Amino acid sequence: MEKSQSQKKCVIVFDSGIGGLNILNACAAKYPQLDYVYAADNFNVPYGNKSAEEVFGLSTGVLDGAMRFMPSAIVVACNTVTAECIDRLRERYAVPVIGMQPAVKEAAAYGGDCAVLVTRATAESANFNKLIEHNFSEARVYPCSHLADYIEKNISSLPENLPESLVKIEGKPESIVLGCTHYMYLSAQFRRAYGCRIFDGSEGTARRLGKILGISDHLNEKSGICDHFSEKNSQIVYYGGDINKNRRIYEQIFKNL
Ligand code: DGL
């Protein structure tokens, strides 16, 4: 096992690029008793304008290799990959594969006018359209073709305000669903611009991981402070794409989350 000495269970968290670090952060905060492999594909990011076939091929290209870490589960920290090929990934790997869907159900429960922002591939996928149809057909869906790429390229210098040419929401929604993990880096900007509730699905995905592995989180419910562990308990390995470059950049981003 490549990750050596540690006897802890290990989980792969996978995204096309930097977006999934937000989910890694949520998982590591809740479950520091696990080790993590952050797998990403910075040679091919963004995935959001690619076909289902391409996304499946690229995802398995990274995940097949990452399986050498002998994970107990895979978290697909990418709404696009989940929308386009989660069933095929579940068939392929002999461990639980946890997907990530835009938090449309939570937004529906909150009610009111809602804008759902997703990549073009997610917007066009059957899985996503079923999700919307069954849970929140009144929600307004906005495919953002270039936003993830913009965030990936400008992560160290994101502007104070939303890049208007890339985000076009009509009116003043009462909630916004960030249906791509990259968009979470602009949560504060969305909150400032629209002053409304923001849903991103990261907590729900982390909770699902714990449920599937049958582990409890060690956060003290009252204080929100981790009782027995700290994030430093988790060993985090970076995998995929240009590994040396990724390790440097991802460690820096992760530290600041
Ligand atoms: N972060 C991904 C998502 O959640 C995909 C972004 C991209 O590669 O286009 O959809």
CSV table of C-alpha atoms and ligand atoms in Angstrom, one decimal:
chain,number,residue,atom,x,y,z
A,1,MET,CA,0.0,0.0,0.0
A,2,GLU,CA,1.6,3.2,-1.2
A,3,LYS,CA,0.5,5.3,1.8
A,4,SER,CA,2.6,3.2,4.0
A,5,GLN,CA,2.7,2.9,7.8
A,6,SER,CA,-0.8,4.2,8.5
A,7,GLN,CA,-3.4,1.6,9.4
A,8,LYS,CA,-6.2,4.0,9.1
A,9,LYS,CA,-8.9,3.6,6.5
A,10,CYS,CA,-8.3,5.7,3.5
A,11,VAL,CA,-10.8,7.5,1.2
A,12,ILE,CA,-10.3,8.9,-2.3
A,13,VAL,CA,-11.8,12.3,-2.9
A,14,PHE,CA,-11.9,12.9,-6.6
A,15,ASP,CA,-12.6,16.0,-8.8
A,16,SER,CA,-11.5,17.3,-12.1
A,17,GLY,CA,-9.4,20.0,-10.3
A,18,ILE,CA,-9.4,22.2,-7.2
A,19,GLY,CA,-13.2,22.2,-6.5
A,20,GLY,CA,-13.2,18.9,-4.6
A,21,LEU,CA,-10.7,20.4,-2.0
A,22,ASN,CA,-13.8,22.0,-0.4
A,23,ILE,CA,-15.3,18.5,0.0
A,24,LEU,CA,-12.0,17.1,1.3
A,25,ASN,CA,-12.0,19.9,3.8
A,26,ALA,CA,-15.6,19.0,5.0
A,27,CYS,CA,-14.7,15.3,5.2
A,28,ALA,CA,-11.4,15.8,7.0
A,29,ALA,CA,-13.0,18.2,9.5
A,30,LYS,CA,-15.7,15.6,10.3
A,31,TYR,CA,-13.7,12.4,10.0
A,32,PRO,CA,-10.0,13.0,10.9
A,33,GLN,CA,-9.8,9.4,11.8
A,34,LEU,CA,-9.5,8.7,8.1
A,35,ASP,CA,-6.7,9.2,5.7
A,36,TYR,CA,-7.4,10.8,2.3
A,37,VAL,CA,-6.1,10.7,-1.2
A,38,TYR,CA,-7.1,13.8,-3.2
A,39,ALA,CA,-7.2,12.7,-6.8
A,40,ALA,CA,-7.6,15.3,-9.5
A,41,ASP,CA,-6.9,15.7,-13.2
A,42,ASN,CA,-5.3,19.1,-13.9
A,43,PHE,CA,-4.2,18.0,-17.3
A,44,ASN,CA,-7.9,17.8,-18.4
A,45,VAL,CA,-9.8,20.2,-16.2
A,46,PRO,CA,-12.5,21.5,-16.8
A,47,TYR,CA,-14.8,18.6,-17.4
A,48,GLY,CA,-17.9,20.7,-17.5
A,49,ASN,CA,-18.1,21.0,-21.3
A,50,LYS,CA,-17.1,17.4,-22.1
A,51,SER,CA,-19.3,14.5,-23.2
A,52,ALA,CA,-20.3,11.7,-20.8
A,53,GLU,CA,-18.1,9.3,-22.6
A,54,GLU,CA,-15.1,11.6,-22.3
A,55,VAL,CA,-15.7,12.3,-18.6
A,56,PHE,CA,-16.0,8.6,-17.9
A,57,GLY,CA,-12.8,7.9,-19.7
A,58,LEU,CA,-10.9,10.7,-17.9
A,59,SER,CA,-12.3,9.8,-14.5
A,60,THR,CA,-11.4,6.1,-14.8
A,61,GLY,CA,-8.0,7.2,-16.1
A,62,VAL,CA,-7.3,8.8,-12.7
A,63,LEU,CA,-9.3,6.6,-10.4
A,64,ASP,CA,-8.0,3.3,-11.8
A,65,GLY,CA,-4.5,4.5,-10.8
A,66,ALA,CA,-5.6,5.9,-7.4
A,67,MET,CA,-7.1,2.5,-6.5
A,68,ARG,CA,-3.5,1.4,-5.6
A,69,PHE,CA,-4.1,3.2,-2.3
A,70,MET,CA,-6.7,0.5,-1.5
A,71,PRO,CA,-9.5,2.9,-0.4
A,72,SER,CA,-12.5,2.0,1.7
A,73,ALA,CA,-14.6,4.4,-0.4
A,74,ILE,CA,-14.5,6.9,-3.2
A,75,VAL,CA,-16.1,10.3,-2.9
A,76,VAL,CA,-16.8,11.8,-6.3
A,77,ALA,CA,-16.5,15.5,-5.2
A,78,CYS,CA,-17.7,16.6,-8.6
A,79,ASN,CA,-21.3,17.3,-9.6
A,80,THR,CA,-20.4,16.9,-13.3
A,81,VAL,CA,-18.8,13.4,-13.0
A,82,THR,CA,-21.7,12.3,-10.8
A,83,ALA,CA,-24.3,13.6,-13.3
A,84,GLU,CA,-22.6,12.0,-16.3
A,85,CYS,CA,-21.4,8.6,-15.1
A,86,ILE,CA,-21.9,7.8,-11.4
A,87,ASP,CA,-23.6,4.5,-12.2
A,88,ARG,CA,-20.8,3.3,-14.4
A,89,LEU,CA,-18.2,4.2,-11.8
A,90,ARG,CA,-20.2,2.2,-9.2
A,91,GLU,CA,-20.2,-0.8,-11.5
A,92,ARG,CA,-16.5,-0.5,-12.0
A,93,TYR,CA,-15.1,-0.2,-8.5
A,94,ALA,CA,-15.6,-2.7,-5.7
A,95,VAL,CA,-15.9,-0.1,-3.0
A,96,PRO,CA,-18.7,2.4,-2.2
A,97,VAL,CA,-18.7,5.3,-4.6
A,98,ILE,CA,-20.4,8.4,-3.1
A,99,GLY,CA,-21.7,10.9,-5.6
A,100,MET,CA,-22.3,14.6,-5.3
A,101,GLN,CA,-25.5,16.2,-6.5
A,102,PRO,CA,-26.5,19.8,-6.4
A,103,ALA,CA,-28.3,20.5,-3.1
A,104,VAL,CA,-31.6,21.0,-4.9
A,105,LYS,CA,-33.6,19.0,-2.2
A,106,GLU,CA,-32.3,21.2,0.6
A,107,ALA,CA,-33.2,24.3,-1.4
A,108,ALA,CA,-36.7,23.0,-2.2
A,109,ALA,CA,-37.2,22.4,1.6
A,110,TYR,CA,-36.1,26.0,2.2
A,111,GLY,CA,-38.5,27.2,-0.5
A,112,GLY,CA,-38.9,30.4,-2.5
A,113,ASP,CA,-37.3,31.5,-5.7
A,114,CYS,CA,-34.1,29.6,-6.3
A,115,ALA,CA,-31.2,29.8,-8.8
A,116,VAL,CA,-29.3,26.6,-9.5
A,117,LEU,CA,-25.8,27.1,-11.0
A,118,VAL,CA,-24.2,24.1,-12.7
A,119,THR,CA,-21.8,23.2,-15.5
A,120,ARG,CA,-23.2,22.8,-19.0
A,121,ALA,CA,-22.6,19.0,-18.9
A,122,THR,CA,-24.5,18.8,-15.6
A,123,ALA,CA,-27.4,20.9,-16.9
A,124,GLU,CA,-27.8,18.6,-20.0
A,125,SER,CA,-27.5,15.3,-18.1
A,126,ALA,CA,-30.5,13.0,-17.5
A,127,ASN,CA,-29.5,12.6,-13.8
A,128,PHE,CA,-29.7,16.3,-13.1
A,129,ASN,CA,-32.9,16.9,-15.0
A,130,LYS,CA,-34.5,14.0,-13.1
A,131,LEU,CA,-33.3,15.5,-9.8
A,132,ILE,CA,-34.8,18.9,-10.7
A,133,GLU,CA,-38.1,17.5,-12.1
A,134,HIS,CA,-38.7,15.4,-9.0
A,135,ASN,CA,-37.7,17.8,-6.4
A,136,PHE,CA,-37.9,21.5,-7.5
A,137,SER,CA,-39.3,22.0,-11.0
A,138,GLU,CA,-39.8,25.7,-10.3
A,139,ALA,CA,-36.0,26.3,-9.7
A,140,ARG,CA,-34.2,28.3,-12.4
A,141,VAL,CA,-31.3,26.5,-13.8
A,142,TYR,CA,-28.2,28.4,-15.0
A,143,PRO,CA,-25.6,26.5,-17.0
A,144,CYS,CA,-22.3,28.4,-16.5
A,145,SER,CA,-20.0,27.2,-19.3
A,146,HIS,CA,-16.8,29.0,-18.3
A,147,LEU,CA,-17.0,29.7,-14.5
A,148,ALA,CA,-15.2,26.5,-13.2
A,149,ASP,CA,-12.3,27.1,-15.7
A,150,TYR,CA,-12.1,30.7,-14.6
A,151,ILE,CA,-11.9,29.7,-10.9
A,152,GLU,CA,-9.4,27.0,-11.6
A,153,LYS,CA,-7.1,29.4,-13.4
A,154,ASN,CA,-7.5,32.4,-11.0
A,155,ILE,CA,-7.7,30.7,-7.7
A,156,SER,CA,-4.9,32.8,-6.1
A,157,SER,CA,-6.4,36.1,-7.2
A,158,LEU,CA,-10.2,35.8,-7.2
A,159,PRO,CA,-12.0,39.2,-7.4
A,160,GLU,CA,-14.0,40.7,-4.6
A,161,ASN,CA,-17.0,40.8,-6.9
A,162,LEU,CA,-18.5,38.1,-9.0
A,163,PRO,CA,-17.2,38.0,-12.6
A,164,GLU,CA,-20.4,39.4,-14.2
A,165,SER,CA,-19.7,38.0,-17.7
A,166,LEU,CA,-19.6,34.5,-16.3
A,167,VAL,CA,-22.5,34.6,-13.8
A,168,LYS,CA,-25.9,35.8,-15.0
A,169,ILE,CA,-28.7,35.4,-12.5
A,170,GLU,CA,-31.9,37.2,-13.1
A,171,GLY,CA,-33.6,39.1,-10.3
A,172,LYS,CA,-33.0,38.5,-6.6
A,173,PRO,CA,-33.4,34.8,-5.8
A,174,GLU,CA,-34.1,33.7,-2.2
A,175,SER,CA,-31.5,30.9,-2.5
A,176,ILE,CA,-28.7,29.9,-4.7
A,177,VAL,CA,-27.5,26.3,-5.2
A,178,LEU,CA,-23.8,26.1,-6.1
A,179,GLY,CA,-24.0,22.9,-8.2
A,180,CYS,CA,-20.3,22.7,-9.0
A,181,THR,CA,-17.6,22.3,-6.3
A,182,HIS,CA,-15.4,25.0,-7.9
A,183,TYR,CA,-18.1,27.6,-7.4
A,184,MET,CA,-17.8,27.2,-3.6
A,185,TYR,CA,-14.6,29.4,-3.8
A,186,LEU,CA,-17.0,32.3,-4.7
A,187,SER,CA,-19.5,31.6,-1.9
A,188,ALA,CA,-18.7,34.9,-0.1
A,189,GLN,CA,-19.0,36.8,-3.4
A,190,PHE,CA,-22.4,35.2,-4.1
A,191,ARG,CA,-23.6,36.0,-0.6
A,192,ARG,CA,-22.5,39.6,-0.9
A,193,ALA,CA,-24.0,40.1,-4.3
A,194,TYR,CA,-27.4,38.4,-3.6
A,195,GLY,CA,-27.7,38.5,0.2
A,196,CYS,CA,-29.5,35.1,0.1
A,197,ARG,CA,-29.1,31.6,1.4
A,198,ILE,CA,-26.4,29.6,-0.4
A,199,PHE,CA,-26.5,25.8,-0.6
A,200,ASP,CA,-23.5,23.8,-1.7
A,201,GLY,CA,-24.0,20.1,-0.6
A,202,SER,CA,-20.6,19.7,1.0
A,203,GLU,CA,-21.9,18.9,4.5
A,204,GLY,CA,-24.4,16.4,3.1
A,205,THR,CA,-21.7,14.6,1.1
A,206,ALA,CA,-19.4,14.4,4.1
A,207,ARG,CA,-22.2,13.0,6.3
A,208,ARG,CA,-23.0,10.4,3.7
A,209,LEU,CA,-19.4,9.2,3.7
A,210,GLY,CA,-19.6,8.7,7.5
A,211,LYS,CA,-22.9,6.8,7.2
A,212,ILE,CA,-21.6,4.5,4.5
A,213,LEU,CA,-18.4,3.7,6.4
A,214,GLY,CA,-20.3,3.4,9.7
A,215,ILE,CA,-18.2,6.0,11.5
A,216,SER,CA,-19.3,8.8,13.7
A,217,ASP,CA,-17.9,12.3,13.5
A,218,HIS,CA,-15.9,13.7,16.4
A,219,LEU,CA,-17.1,17.2,16.3
A,220,ASN,CA,-18.5,18.4,19.6
A,221,GLU,CA,-22.1,19.3,18.6
A,222,LYS,CA,-22.3,22.2,21.0
A,223,SER,CA,-19.0,24.0,20.3
A,224,GLY,CA,-18.4,22.8,16.8
A,225,ILE,CA,-14.9,22.1,18.0
A,226,CYS,CA,-13.2,18.8,17.2
A,227,ASP,CA,-12.9,16.9,20.5
A,228,HIS,CA,-10.5,14.1,20.0
A,229,PHE,CA,-8.8,14.7,16.7
A,230,SER,CA,-7.6,17.6,14.6
A,231,GLU,CA,-7.4,17.8,10.9
A,232,LYS,CA,-3.7,17.1,11.2
A,233,ASN,CA,-4.6,13.5,12.2
A,234,SER,CA,-5.4,12.8,8.6
A,235,GLN,CA,-2.7,12.0,6.2
A,236,ILE,CA,-3.5,13.6,2.9
A,237,VAL,CA,-1.9,12.3,-0.3
A,238,TYR,CA,-2.3,14.1,-3.6
A,239,TYR,CA,-2.6,12.1,-6.8
A,240,GLY,CA,-3.2,12.6,-10.5
A,241,GLY,CA,-2.3,15.2,-13.2
A,242,ASP,CA,1.0,17.0,-12.6
A,243,ILE,CA,1.5,15.5,-9.1
A,244,ASN,CA,4.4,17.7,-8.0
A,245,LYS,CA,2.7,20.9,-9.1
A,246,ASN,CA,-0.6,19.8,-7.7
A,247,ARG,CA,0.8,18.9,-4.3
A,248,ARG,CA,2.2,22.4,-3.9
A,249,ILE,CA,-0.8,24.2,-5.1
A,250,TYR,CA,-3.4,22.0,-3.4
A,251,GLU,CA,-1.6,22.0,-0.1
A,252,GLN,CA,-1.6,25.8,-0.2
A,253,ILE,CA,-5.4,26.1,-1.1
A,254,PHE,CA,-6.3,23.4,1.5
A,255,LYS,CA,-4.4,25.2,4.2
A,256,ASN,CA,-6.5,28.4,3.5
A,257,LEU,CA,-9.9,26.8,3.5
B,1,DGL,N1,-16.0,20.7,-9.9
B,1,DGL,C1,-16.8,20.1,-10.9
B,1,DGL,C2,-18.2,20.0,-10.5
B,1,DGL,O1,-18.6,19.9,-9.3
B,1,DGL,C3,-16.5,20.3,-12.3
B,1,DGL,C4,-15.9,21.5,-12.8
B,1,DGL,C5,-15.3,21.3,-14.2
B,1,DGL,O2,-14.4,20.5,-14.3
B,1,DGL,O3,-15.9,21.8,-15.2
B,1,DGL,O4,-19.1,20.0,-11.4
